[in-house]
Amino acid sequence: AQKITQTQPGMFVQEKEAVTLDCTYDTSDPSYGLFWYKQPSSGEMIFLIYQGSYDQQNATEGRYSLNFQKARKSANLVISASQLGDSAMYFCAMRDQTGANNLFFGTGTRLTVIP
Amino acid sequence: NAGVTQTPKFQVLKTGQSMTLQCAQDMNHNSMYWYRQDPGMGLRLIYYSASEGTTDKGEVPNGYNVSRLNKREFSLRLESAAPSQTSVYFCASRKNRDRNTEAFFGQGTRLTVV
């Protein structure tokens, strides 16, 4: 069975500092993808970044990057130069490769950026 | 550039009342999903539609029904609302369920059942 684990319910970071949000996963499928979403207090789900299991390099999108360690089954999100607007819930997700093929989500990490 | 549009944004129901949550996407996506979000539990799949004309149960389907009216629209119905259905509901769509494509989400519906 596939599984996504986010062990940090809450994190704090000083403005302008970098922060790493942890995500570990478990799957038996050799081809898979990891997604990160941001949910600000307004409630919408915003797609941030994607990492494919066969991608040779770690994904980057602006200030977001993925520290993808396939052997350790981890896909941690790194946010550089944190801004106050980064305060939000962050969800790691993976495609369910049985049945619905939906994205199934971890329980999330609440990030608070301190001025 | 509407993306995924959900209505209503907020709703309060009395126990036993019924309602339908509407969802429409304009991205020509094949797959559509309904999730509920509860504190500390992330998002859980209620129902999904892999393509027009098909629907299937997800992780937590009890108390809900769905209709894939056409390729654009996927509605969620609560026939007899219960307090346990108090939650935030999200509709989402993906271009192709068999590929590693991201899901696009609606703004969410905050439902309270009293």
Tab-separated table of C-alpha atoms in Angstrom:
chain	number	residue	atom	x	y	z
A	1	ALA	CA	0.000	0.000	0.000
A	2	GLN	CA	1.128	3.520	-0.701
A	3	LYS	CA	1.680	5.944	2.102
A	4	ILE	CA	2.635	9.594	2.566
A	5	THR	CA	3.989	10.798	5.915
A	6	GLN	CA	4.544	14.359	7.059
A	7	THR	CA	5.891	14.208	10.591
A	8	GLN	CA	6.037	17.939	11.339
A	9	PRO	CA	2.613	19.295	12.347
A	10	GLY	CA	4.052	22.797	12.673
A	11	MET	CA	7.231	24.644	11.782
A	12	PHE	CA	8.522	28.146	12.430
A	13	VAL	CA	11.074	30.023	10.359
A	14	GLN	CA	12.527	33.487	10.534
A	15	GLU	CA	11.797	35.720	7.579
A	16	LYS	CA	14.512	35.497	4.891
A	17	GLU	CA	15.775	32.179	6.213
A	18	ALA	CA	15.428	28.820	4.447
A	19	VAL	CA	13.196	26.036	5.758
A	20	THR	CA	12.791	22.347	4.952
A	21	LEU	CA	9.458	20.572	5.206
A	22	ASP	CA	9.725	16.810	5.443
A	23	CYS	CA	7.843	14.227	3.404
A	24	THR	CA	8.473	10.502	3.282
A	25	TYR	CA	6.585	8.063	1.147
A	26	ASP	CA	6.196	4.400	0.500
A	27	THR	CA	5.310	2.784	-2.784
A	28	SER	CA	6.134	-0.376	-4.677
A	29	ASP	CA	5.619	1.225	-8.062
A	30	PRO	CA	8.870	2.083	-9.885
A	31	SER	CA	7.253	5.036	-11.672
A	32	TYR	CA	5.674	7.610	-9.412
A	33	GLY	CA	5.492	11.310	-8.763
A	34	LEU	CA	5.498	13.526	-5.709
A	35	PHE	CA	3.596	16.798	-5.531
A	36	TRP	CA	3.637	19.680	-3.084
A	37	TYR	CA	0.679	21.981	-2.494
A	38	LYS	CA	0.313	25.141	-0.437
A	39	GLN	CA	-2.900	26.039	1.353
A	40	PRO	CA	-2.937	29.619	2.674
A	41	SER	CA	-5.440	30.758	5.264
A	42	SER	CA	-7.832	31.715	2.468
A	43	GLY	CA	-8.250	27.976	1.851
A	44	GLU	CA	-7.388	27.337	-1.783
A	45	MET	CA	-4.979	24.571	-2.780
A	46	ILE	CA	-2.065	25.873	-4.826
A	47	PHE	CA	0.223	23.506	-6.737
A	48	LEU	CA	3.890	24.300	-6.075
A	49	ILE	CA	6.215	21.695	-7.500
A	50	TYR	CA	6.438	18.173	-8.898
A	51	GLN	CA	9.177	15.521	-8.812
A	52	GLY	CA	9.077	12.399	-10.962
A	53	SER	CA	10.773	9.243	-9.801
A	54	TYR	CA	12.852	9.039	-12.957
A	55	ASP	CA	13.837	12.701	-13.022
A	56	GLN	CA	17.596	12.975	-12.947
A	57	GLN	CA	17.694	16.281	-11.141
A	58	ASN	CA	15.853	17.694	-8.160
A	59	ALA	CA	12.934	19.865	-9.187
A	60	THR	CA	13.098	23.614	-8.666
A	61	GLU	CA	10.486	26.345	-9.110
A	62	GLY	CA	11.627	29.777	-8.062
A	63	ARG	CA	12.204	29.737	-4.295
A	64	TYR	CA	10.881	26.165	-4.037
A	65	SER	CA	13.061	23.133	-4.521
A	66	LEU	CA	12.745	19.473	-3.764
A	67	ASN	CA	15.413	17.538	-1.917
A	68	PHE	CA	14.578	14.187	-3.488
A	69	GLN	CA	16.347	11.188	-1.982
A	70	LYS	CA	14.955	8.151	-3.726
A	71	ALA	CA	16.810	5.545	-1.682
A	72	ARG	CA	15.492	7.087	1.529
A	73	LYS	CA	12.024	7.589	-0.003
A	74	SER	CA	11.942	11.225	0.953
A	75	ALA	CA	10.908	14.304	-1.018
A	76	ASN	CA	11.448	17.273	1.248
A	77	LEU	CA	10.353	20.752	0.192
A	78	VAL	CA	12.914	23.495	0.648
A	79	ILE	CA	11.725	27.099	0.688
A	80	SER	CA	14.547	29.598	0.405
A	81	ALA	CA	14.436	33.220	1.596
A	82	SER	CA	11.131	32.773	3.444
A	83	GLN	CA	8.548	35.513	3.149
A	84	LEU	CA	5.583	36.350	5.381
A	85	GLY	CA	3.293	35.186	2.574
A	86	ASP	CA	4.766	31.697	2.858
A	87	SER	CA	2.862	31.161	6.100
A	88	ALA	CA	0.421	28.392	5.194
A	89	MET	CA	-0.296	24.673	5.356
A	90	TYR	CA	1.866	22.584	3.050
A	91	PHE	CA	0.800	19.193	1.765
A	92	CYS	CA	2.864	16.490	0.140
A	93	ALA	CA	0.936	14.235	-2.246
A	94	MET	CA	1.429	11.217	-4.452
A	95	ARG	CA	-0.613	9.622	-7.188
A	96	ASP	CA	-2.580	6.619	-6.018
A	97	GLN	CA	-1.772	4.047	-8.670
A	98	THR	CA	-4.650	1.765	-7.840
A	99	GLY	CA	-8.301	2.445	-8.457
A	100	ALA	CA	-8.967	6.149	-8.576
A	101	ASN	CA	-5.464	7.233	-9.533
A	102	ASN	CA	-6.228	10.325	-7.512
A	103	LEU	CA	-3.660	12.285	-5.569
A	104	PHE	CA	-3.593	11.207	-1.975
A	105	PHE	CA	-2.231	13.569	0.603
A	106	GLY	CA	-0.216	13.654	3.784
A	107	THR	CA	-1.629	15.357	6.852
A	108	GLY	CA	0.245	18.567	6.180
A	109	THR	CA	2.685	20.889	7.928
A	110	ARG	CA	1.699	24.349	9.117
A	111	LEU	CA	4.514	26.792	8.415
A	112	THR	CA	4.669	30.108	10.235
A	113	VAL	CA	7.114	32.761	9.067
A	114	ILE	CA	8.202	35.080	11.859
A	115	PRO	CA	9.078	38.691	10.982
B	1	ASN	CA	-9.025	31.725	-16.849
B	2	ALA	CA	-11.559	30.189	-14.471
B	3	GLY	CA	-9.993	26.727	-13.903
B	4	VAL	CA	-12.169	24.836	-11.405
B	5	THR	CA	-15.231	26.642	-10.086
B	6	GLN	CA	-17.143	25.424	-7.052
B	7	THR	CA	-20.393	26.705	-5.618
B	8	PRO	CA	-21.398	27.606	-3.003
B	9	LYS	CA	-18.424	28.833	-0.950
B	10	PHE	CA	-20.250	28.540	2.373
B	11	GLN	CA	-23.337	26.640	3.461
B	12	VAL	CA	-25.101	25.889	6.712
B	13	LEU	CA	-27.542	22.984	6.757
B	14	LYS	CA	-29.788	21.503	9.358
B	15	THR	CA	-29.485	17.800	10.066
B	16	GLY	CA	-31.515	15.868	7.521
B	17	GLN	CA	-31.541	18.563	4.848
B	18	SER	CA	-30.172	17.860	1.393
B	19	MET	CA	-27.986	19.898	-0.905
B	20	THR	CA	-25.856	19.662	-4.013
B	21	LEU	CA	-22.378	21.069	-4.395
B	22	GLN	CA	-21.631	22.124	-7.932
B	23	CYS	CA	-18.273	21.904	-9.685
B	24	ALA	CA	-17.237	22.845	-13.204
B	25	GLN	CA	-13.875	22.927	-14.955
B	26	ASP	CA	-12.971	24.580	-18.224
B	27	MET	CA	-9.623	22.873	-18.850
B	28	ASN	CA	-11.022	19.912	-20.827
B	29	HIS	CA	-9.802	17.539	-18.121
B	30	ASN	CA	-10.953	13.948	-18.144
B	31	SER	CA	-10.797	13.158	-14.435
B	32	MET	CA	-12.653	14.920	-11.647
B	33	TYR	CA	-12.629	14.343	-7.897
B	34	TRP	CA	-14.417	15.310	-4.721
B	35	TYR	CA	-12.415	15.514	-1.488
B	36	ARG	CA	-13.239	16.471	2.045
B	37	GLN	CA	-10.744	18.122	4.369
B	38	ASP	CA	-10.962	17.704	8.105
B	39	PRO	CA	-8.516	19.045	10.708
B	40	GLY	CA	-5.435	16.854	11.083
B	41	MET	CA	-6.521	14.450	8.370
B	42	GLY	CA	-5.409	16.026	5.126
B	43	LEU	CA	-7.699	15.521	2.127
B	44	ARG	CA	-9.687	12.337	1.703
B	45	LEU	CA	-11.290	11.194	-1.521
B	46	ILE	CA	-15.086	10.888	-1.498
B	47	TYR	CA	-15.880	10.052	-5.129
B	48	TYR	CA	-14.164	10.380	-8.440
B	49	SER	CA	-14.966	10.303	-12.117
B	50	ALA	CA	-12.237	8.970	-14.372
B	51	SER	CA	-14.045	10.126	-17.483
B	52	GLU	CA	-17.404	11.405	-18.637
B	53	GLY	CA	-20.094	8.885	-17.826
B	54	THR	CA	-18.237	7.023	-15.079
B	55	THR	CA	-18.139	7.504	-11.333
B	56	ASP	CA	-16.604	5.462	-8.533
B	57	LYS	CA	-16.330	5.489	-4.772
B	58	GLY	CA	-13.266	6.781	-3.012
B	59	GLU	CA	-12.141	6.378	0.577
B	60	VAL	CA	-15.144	7.961	2.346
B	61	PRO	CA	-18.263	7.707	0.099
B	62	ASN	CA	-20.962	7.004	2.695
B	63	GLY	CA	-23.683	9.636	2.784
B	64	TYR	CA	-22.809	11.101	-0.613
B	65	ASN	CA	-23.787	10.675	-4.248
B	66	VAL	CA	-22.265	12.171	-7.365
B	67	SER	CA	-23.193	12.931	-10.946
B	68	ARG	CA	-20.836	13.526	-13.847
B	69	LEU	CA	-23.270	15.591	-15.876
B	70	ASN	CA	-20.869	16.093	-18.792
B	71	LYS	CA	-17.141	16.469	-19.234
B	72	ARG	CA	-17.145	19.856	-17.503
B	73	GLU	CA	-19.388	19.267	-14.511
B	74	PHE	CA	-19.221	16.972	-11.498
B	75	SER	CA	-21.687	17.476	-8.657
B	76	LEU	CA	-21.744	16.111	-5.116
B	77	ARG	CA	-25.050	15.521	-3.340
B	78	LEU	CA	-25.749	15.088	0.345
B	79	GLU	CA	-29.171	13.447	0.580
B	80	SER	CA	-29.616	13.745	4.339
B	81	ALA	CA	-26.931	15.849	5.957
B	82	ALA	CA	-25.396	14.777	9.262
B	83	PRO	CA	-23.135	16.732	11.647
B	84	SER	CA	-20.294	14.341	10.746
B	85	GLN	CA	-20.398	15.834	7.254
B	86	THR	CA	-19.317	19.211	8.557
B	87	SER	CA	-16.134	19.755	6.588
B	88	VAL	CA	-14.469	21.670	3.796
B	89	TYR	CA	-15.164	20.132	0.402
B	90	PHE	CA	-12.891	20.455	-2.580
B	91	CYS	CA	-13.510	19.601	-6.180
B	92	ALA	CA	-10.449	18.884	-8.314
B	93	SER	CA	-9.665	17.913	-11.869
B	94	ARG	CA	-6.726	16.315	-13.656
B	95	LYS	CA	-6.025	16.055	-17.328
B	96	ASN	CA	-5.231	12.366	-17.314
B	97	ARG	CA	-5.558	10.118	-14.310
B	98	ASP	CA	-2.992	7.672	-15.574
B	99	ARG	CA	-0.155	10.177	-15.714
B	100	ASN	CA	1.673	12.073	-13.036
B	101	THR	CA	-0.141	15.329	-13.667
B	102	GLU	CA	-1.062	17.783	-10.978
B	103	ALA	CA	-4.605	18.300	-9.793
B	104	PHE	CA	-6.282	21.688	-10.015
B	105	PHE	CA	-8.581	22.566	-7.169
B	106	GLY	CA	-11.641	24.694	-6.716
B	107	GLN	CA	-11.821	27.270	-3.935
B	108	GLY	CA	-13.551	24.903	-1.554
B	109	THR	CA	-16.968	24.827	0.119
B	110	ARG	CA	-17.145	25.215	3.868
B	111	LEU	CA	-20.179	23.200	4.995
B	112	THR	CA	-21.573	23.233	8.511
B	113	VAL	CA	-24.324	20.826	9.520
B	114	VAL	CA	-26.123	21.762	12.731
